[in-house]
Coordinates of N, CA and C in Angstrom, one line a residue:
M769 N 1.8 4.7 31.3 CA 2.0 4.0 30.0 C 3.3 4.6 29.4
S770 N 4.1 3.7 28.9 CA 5.3 4.2 28.2 C 4.9 4.6 26.8
S771 N 5.7 5.4 26.1 CA 5.3 5.8 24.7 C 5.2 4.6 23.8
R772 N 4.0 4.5 23.1 CA 3.8 3.4 22.2 C 4.2 3.8 20.8
C773 N 4.6 4.9 20.6 CA 5.0 5.4 19.2 C 6.5 5.2 19.0
G774 N 7.1 4.1 19.6 CA 8.5 3.9 19.5 C 9.0 3.8 18.1
A775 N 8.2 3.4 17.1 CA 8.7 3.3 15.8 C 8.9 4.6 15.0
L776 N 8.3 5.6 15.6 CA 8.5 6.9 15.0 C 9.8 7.6 15.3
P777 N 10.3 8.3 14.3 CA 11.5 9.2 14.6 C 10.9 10.4 15.3
Y778 N 11.7 11.3 15.7 CA 11.2 12.6 16.3 C 10.4 12.3 17.6
Q779 N 10.8 11.3 18.3 CA 10.1 10.9 19.5 C 10.3 11.9 20.6
L780 N 11.2 12.9 20.4 CA 11.3 13.9 21.5 C 10.0 14.5 21.7
E781 N 9.2 14.7 20.7 CA 7.8 15.2 20.8 C 7.3 15.2 19.4
M782 N 6.8 14.0 18.9 CA 6.3 14.0 17.6 C 5.0 14.8 17.5
N783 N 5.0 15.7 16.6 CA 3.9 16.6 16.4 C 3.6 16.5 14.9
F784 N 2.5 15.8 14.6 CA 2.1 15.7 13.2 C 1.6 17.0 12.6
K785 N 1.4 18.0 13.4 CA 0.9 19.2 12.8 C 2.1 20.1 12.3
K786 N 3.2 20.1 13.1 CA 4.3 20.9 12.7 C 5.5 20.0 12.5
I787 N 5.9 19.8 11.3 CA 6.9 18.8 10.9 C 8.2 19.6 10.6
H788 N 9.3 19.2 11.3 CA 10.6 19.7 11.0 C 11.4 18.6 10.4
I789 N 11.4 18.5 9.1 CA 12.0 17.3 8.5 C 13.5 17.2 8.7
G790 N 14.2 18.3 8.8 CA 15.7 18.3 9.0 C 16.0 17.7 10.3
A791 N 15.2 18.0 11.4 CA 15.4 17.4 12.7 C 15.2 15.9 12.7
L792 N 14.1 15.5 11.9 CA 13.8 14.1 11.8 C 14.9 13.3 11.1
I793 N 15.5 13.9 10.1 CA 16.6 13.3 9.3 C 17.8 13.1 10.2
K794 N 18.1 14.2 10.9 CA 19.3 14.2 11.8 C 19.1 13.1 12.9
Q795 N 17.9 13.0 13.4 CA 17.6 12.0 14.4 C 17.8 10.6 13.9
R796 N 17.3 10.3 12.7 CA 17.5 9.0 12.0 C 19.0 8.7 11.8
V797 N 19.7 9.7 11.3 CA 21.2 9.6 11.1 C 21.8 9.2 12.4
T798 N 21.5 9.8 13.5 CA 22.1 9.5 14.8 C 21.7 8.1 15.2
E799 N 20.4 7.7 15.1 CA 19.9 6.4 15.5 C 20.7 5.3 14.7
N800 N 20.9 5.5 13.5 CA 21.6 4.5 12.6 C 23.1 4.7 12.6
D801 N 23.6 5.7 13.3 CA 25.1 5.9 13.4 C 25.7 6.0 12.0
V802 N 25.1 6.7 11.1 CA 25.6 6.9 9.8 C 26.7 8.0 9.8
Q803 N 27.8 7.6 9.2 CA 29.0 8.5 9.2 C 28.8 9.7 8.3
I804 N 29.2 10.9 8.7 CA 29.0 12.1 7.8 C 29.7 11.9 6.5
S805 N 30.9 11.2 6.5 CA 31.6 11.0 5.3 C 30.8 10.2 4.3
R806 N 30.1 9.2 4.8 CA 29.2 8.4 3.9 C 28.1 9.3 3.3
I807 N 27.5 10.1 4.2 CA 26.4 11.0 3.7 C 26.9 12.0 2.7
C808 N 28.1 12.6 2.9 CA 28.6 13.6 2.0 C 28.9 12.9 0.6
S809 N 29.4 11.7 0.7 CA 29.7 11.0 -0.5 C 28.4 10.7 -1.3
F810 N 27.4 10.2 -0.6 CA 26.1 9.9 -1.2 C 25.5 11.1 -1.9
F811 N 25.5 12.3 -1.2 CA 24.9 13.5 -1.8 C 25.9 14.3 -2.6
K812 N 27.2 13.9 -2.6 CA 28.2 14.6 -3.4 C 28.2 16.1 -3.0
C813 N 28.3 16.3 -1.7 CA 28.3 17.7 -1.2 C 29.1 17.8 0.1
S814 N 29.3 19.0 0.6 CA 30.1 19.2 1.8 C 29.3 18.9 3.1
E815 N 30.1 18.8 4.2 CA 29.5 18.6 5.5 C 28.6 19.8 5.9
E816 N 29.0 21.0 5.5 CA 28.2 22.2 5.8 C 26.8 22.1 5.1
K817 N 26.7 21.6 3.9 CA 25.4 21.5 3.2 C 24.6 20.5 4.0
I818 N 25.2 19.4 4.4 CA 24.4 18.4 5.2 C 23.9 19.0 6.5
V819 N 24.7 19.8 7.2 CA 24.3 20.4 8.4 C 23.1 21.4 8.2
K820 N 23.2 22.1 7.0 CA 22.2 23.0 6.7 C 20.8 22.3 6.5
M821 N 20.9 21.1 5.9 CA 19.7 20.3 5.6 C 19.1 19.9 7.0
Y822 N 19.9 19.6 8.0 CA 19.4 19.2 9.3 C 18.6 20.4 9.9
E823 N 19.1 21.6 9.6 CA 18.5 22.8 10.2 C 17.2 23.3 9.4
T824 N 17.0 22.7 8.3 CA 15.9 23.1 7.4 C 14.6 22.4 7.8
E825 N 13.5 23.2 7.8 CA 12.2 22.7 8.2 C 11.6 21.8 7.1
S826 N 11.9 22.2 5.8 CA 11.4 21.4 4.7 C 12.4 21.2 3.7
L827 N 12.3 20.2 2.9 CA 13.3 19.9 1.8 C 12.6 19.6 0.5
D828 N 13.3 19.8 -0.6 CA 12.8 19.4 -1.9 C 12.5 17.9 -1.9
S829 N 11.5 17.5 -2.6 CA 11.1 16.1 -2.6 C 12.2 15.2 -3.2
K830 N 13.0 15.6 -4.1 CA 14.1 14.8 -4.6 C 15.1 14.5 -3.5
L831 N 15.4 15.6 -2.8 CA 16.3 15.4 -1.7 C 15.7 14.5 -0.6
L832 N 14.5 14.7 -0.3 CA 13.8 13.8 0.7 C 13.8 12.4 0.3
L833 N 13.6 12.1 -1.0 CA 13.6 10.8 -1.5 C 15.0 10.2 -1.4
K834 N 16.1 10.9 -1.6 CA 17.4 10.4 -1.5 C 17.7 10.1 0.0
W835 N 17.2 11.0 0.9 CA 17.4 10.7 2.4 C 16.7 9.4 2.7
S836 N 15.5 9.3 2.2 CA 14.7 8.1 2.5 C 15.4 6.8 2.1
K837 N 16.0 6.9 0.9 CA 16.8 5.7 0.4 C 18.0 5.5 1.2
L838 N 18.8 6.5 1.5 CA 20.0 6.4 2.3 C 19.7 5.8 3.7
L839 N 18.7 6.3 4.3 CA 18.4 6.0 5.7 C 17.4 4.8 5.9
G840 N 16.9 4.3 4.8 CA 15.9 3.2 4.9 C 14.7 3.6 5.7
Y841 N 14.2 4.8 5.5 CA 13.0 5.2 6.2 C 12.2 6.1 5.3
D842 N 10.9 5.9 5.3 CA 10.0 6.6 4.4 C 9.5 7.9 5.1
F843 N 10.3 9.0 4.8 CA 10.0 10.3 5.4 C 8.7 10.9 4.9
F844 N 8.3 10.5 3.7 CA 7.1 11.0 3.1 C 5.9 10.6 3.9
R845 N 6.0 9.4 4.6 CA 4.8 8.9 5.4 C 4.5 9.8 6.5
I846 N 5.4 10.6 7.0 CA 5.1 11.6 8.1 C 4.2 12.6 7.5
Y847 N 4.4 13.0 6.3 CA 3.5 14.0 5.7 C 2.1 13.4 5.4
S848 N 2.1 12.1 5.0 CA 0.9 11.4 4.8 C 0.0 11.3 6.0
Q849 N 0.7 11.1 7.2 CA 0.0 11.1 8.4 C -0.6 12.4 8.8
H850 N 0.1 13.5 8.5 CA -0.4 14.8 8.6 C -1.6 15.0 7.8
L851 N -1.6 14.6 6.6 CA -2.8 14.8 5.7 C -4.0 14.0 6.2
I852 N -3.8 12.8 6.7 CA -4.9 12.0 7.2 C -5.5 12.7 8.4
L853 N -4.7 13.3 9.3 CA -5.2 13.9 10.5 C -5.8 15.3 10.2
F854 N -5.1 16.1 9.4 CA -5.5 17.5 9.3 C -6.1 18.0 8.0
A855 N -6.1 17.1 7.0 CA -6.6 17.5 5.7 C -7.2 16.2 5.0
P856 N -8.3 15.7 5.6 CA -8.9 14.5 5.0 C -9.2 14.7 3.5
Q857 N -9.1 13.5 2.8 CA -9.4 13.6 1.4 C -10.9 14.0 1.2
D858 N -11.2 14.4 -0.1 CA -12.5 14.8 -0.5 C -13.6 13.9 0.0
G859 N -13.5 12.6 -0.2 CA -14.5 11.7 0.1 C -14.8 11.6 1.6
V860 N -14.0 12.2 2.5 CA -14.2 12.0 3.9 C -15.2 13.1 4.4
S861 N -15.4 14.2 3.7 CA -16.2 15.2 4.2 C -17.7 14.8 4.1
F862 N -18.4 14.9 5.3 CA -19.8 14.3 5.3 C -20.8 15.4 5.0
N863 N -20.5 16.6 5.1 CA -21.5 17.7 5.0 C -21.3 18.4 3.6
R864 N -21.0 17.7 2.6 CA -20.8 18.4 1.3 C -22.1 18.5 0.6
P865 N -22.4 19.6 0.1 CA -23.7 19.8 -0.6 C -23.7 18.9 -1.9
T866 N -24.8 18.3 -2.2 CA -24.9 17.5 -3.4 C -25.1 18.5 -4.6
G867 N -24.7 18.1 -5.7 CA -24.9 18.9 -6.9 C -24.3 18.3 -8.1
K868 N -23.8 19.1 -9.0 CA -23.2 18.6 -10.2 C -22.0 17.8 -9.8
E869 N -21.9 16.6 -10.4 CA -20.7 15.8 -10.1 C -19.5 16.3 -10.8
K870 N -18.4 16.3 -10.1 CA -17.1 16.8 -10.7 C -16.6 15.8 -11.7
E871 N -15.9 16.3 -12.7 CA -15.3 15.4 -13.7 C -14.3 14.5 -13.0
K872 N -14.2 13.2 -13.3 CA -13.3 12.3 -12.7 C -11.9 12.7 -12.9
S873 N -11.1 12.7 -11.9 CA -9.7 13.1 -11.9 C -8.9 12.1 -12.6
K874 N -7.8 12.6 -13.3 CA -6.9 11.7 -13.9 C -5.8 11.2 -12.9
M875 N -5.8 11.9 -11.7 CA -4.8 11.6 -10.7 C -5.1 10.2 -10.2
P876 N -4.0 9.5 -9.7 CA -4.2 8.2 -9.1 C -5.2 8.2 -7.9
Q877 N -6.2 7.3 -7.8 CA -7.1 7.3 -6.8 C -6.7 6.2 -5.7
F878 N -6.8 6.6 -4.5 CA -6.4 5.7 -3.4 C -7.6 5.2 -2.6
R879 N -7.5 4.1 -2.0 CA -8.6 3.6 -1.2 C -8.7 4.5 0.0
K880 N -9.7 4.2 0.8 CA -10.0 5.1 2.0 C -8.7 5.2 2.8
N881 N -8.7 6.2 3.7 CA -7.5 6.4 4.5 C -7.1 5.1 5.2
I882 N -5.8 4.8 5.1 CA -5.2 3.6 5.7 C -4.4 4.1 6.9
Y883 N -4.8 3.8 8.1 CA -4.1 4.3 9.3 C -3.0 3.4 9.6
T884 N -1.8 4.0 9.9 CA -0.7 3.2 10.3 C -0.7 2.9 11.8
K885 N 0.0 1.9 12.2 CA 0.1 1.6 13.6 C 0.6 2.8 14.4
E886 N 1.5 3.5 13.9 CA 2.0 4.7 14.6 C 0.9 5.8 14.8
L887 N 0.1 6.0 13.8 CA -1.0 6.9 13.9 C -2.0 6.5 14.9
I888 N -2.3 5.2 14.9 CA -3.3 4.6 15.8 C -2.8 4.8 17.3
D889 N -1.5 4.5 17.4 CA -0.8 4.7 18.8 C -0.9 6.1 19.2
F890 N -0.7 7.0 18.3 CA -0.7 8.5 18.6 C -2.1 8.9 19.1
I891 N -3.1 8.4 18.4 CA -4.5 8.8 18.8 C -4.8 8.1 20.1
L892 N -4.5 6.9 20.3 CA -4.8 6.2 21.6 C -4.0 6.8 22.7
E893 N -2.9 7.3 22.5 CA -2.1 7.9 23.5 C -2.7 9.3 23.9
L894 N -3.3 10.0 23.0 CA -4.0 11.2 23.3 C -5.2 10.9 24.2
L895 N -5.9 9.8 24.0 CA -7.0 9.4 24.8 C -6.5 9.0 26.2
E896 N -5.5 8.1 26.2 CA -5.0 7.6 27.5 C -4.4 8.7 28.4
N897 N -3.7 9.6 27.8 CA -3.2 10.7 28.6 C -4.2 11.8 28.8
E898 N -5.4 11.6 28.4 CA -6.5 12.5 28.6 C -6.2 13.9 28.0
E899 N -5.5 13.9 26.9 CA -5.2 15.2 26.2 C -6.4 15.6 25.3
K900 N -7.1 14.6 24.8 CA -8.3 14.8 24.0 C -9.3 13.8 24.4
T901 N -10.6 14.1 24.2 CA -11.7 13.2 24.4 C -12.0 12.5 23.1
K902 N -12.8 11.4 23.2 CA -13.2 10.7 22.0 C -13.9 11.6 21.0
L903 N -14.8 12.4 21.5 CA -15.5 13.3 20.7 C -14.6 14.3 20.0
Q904 N -13.6 14.8 20.7 CA -12.6 15.8 20.1 C -11.9 15.1 19.0
I905 N -11.4 13.9 19.2 CA -10.7 13.1 18.2 C -11.5 12.9 17.0
I906 N -12.8 12.5 17.2 CA -13.7 12.2 16.1 C -13.9 13.5 15.3
N907 N -14.1 14.6 16.0 CA -14.4 15.9 15.3 C -13.1 16.5 14.7
E908 N -12.0 16.5 15.4 CA -10.8 17.2 14.9 C -10.1 16.5 13.8
Y909 N -10.0 15.1 13.9 CA -9.3 14.3 13.0 C -10.1 13.6 12.0
K910 N -11.5 13.8 12.1 CA -12.4 13.2 11.1 C -12.2 11.6 11.1
I911 N -12.0 11.1 12.2 CA -11.9 9.6 12.3 C -13.3 9.1 12.7
P912 N -13.8 8.2 11.9 CA -15.1 7.7 12.2 C -15.2 7.1 13.6
K913 N -16.4 7.3 14.2 CA -16.6 6.8 15.5 C -16.4 5.3 15.7
T914 N -16.9 4.6 14.7 CA -16.8 3.1 14.7 C -15.3 2.7 14.7
T915 N -14.5 3.4 13.9 CA -13.1 3.2 13.7 C -12.4 3.4 15.0
L916 N -12.7 4.5 15.7 CA -12.0 4.8 17.0 C -12.3 3.8 18.0
Y917 N -13.6 3.4 18.1 CA -14.0 2.4 19.1 C -13.4 1.0 18.8
K918 N -13.2 0.7 17.5 CA -12.6 -0.6 17.1 C -11.1 -0.5 17.6
W919 N -10.4 0.6 17.4 CA -9.1 0.7 17.9 C -9.0 0.5 19.4
I920 N -9.9 1.2 20.1 CA -9.8 1.1 21.6 C -10.0 -0.3 22.0
S921 N -11.0 -1.0 21.4 CA -11.3 -2.4 21.7 C -10.1 -3.3 21.4
K922 N -9.6 -3.1 20.2 CA -8.5 -4.0 19.7 C -7.2 -3.8 20.4
Y923 N -6.8 -2.6 20.8 CA -5.5 -2.3 21.3 C -5.5 -2.2 22.8
K924 N -6.6 -2.1 23.5 CA -6.6 -1.9 24.9 C -5.9 -3.0 25.7
D925 N -6.1 -4.3 25.3 CA -5.4 -5.4 25.9 C -3.9 -5.4 25.7
L926 N -3.5 -4.8 24.7 CA -2.0 -4.8 24.4 C -1.3 -3.8 25.3
N927 N -2.0 -2.9 25.9 CA -1.4 -1.8 26.6 C -1.5 -1.9 28.1
T928 N -2.1 -3.0 28.6 CA -2.3 -3.1 30.0 C -1.3 -4.1 30.6

């Protein structure tokens, strides 16, 4: 099977666990053939500062937002996928002791995890390449069994 995660940057070896945002940005710049002069003008800084950003593993959120706008790509979504896989939201934990209810948060509340096509492809690729078993995926990534089996059923015909 060829890589089904083609929509992702960082295809050299996308690793949702270890994100190097500078390398991802540099890859997107290369893919879009964006001129360094345009980037320097947009950020109002020198070429050296841009190169330093490419070498940086993490960036300030304001800078990342500017890169997202300039390159037309939501770099924050990469971190969201990391959170879905490696730090599920509170409501996902099944073995939580019952007790006094916490006071409702004033933070925005989001619906259950919404899995992107890229994330589904990533998981199915792990299965297809026999890097992980179904049970390992269910346990490590906290993906419900029924969800995983629906993905397998829904996408298996698209990959043959």
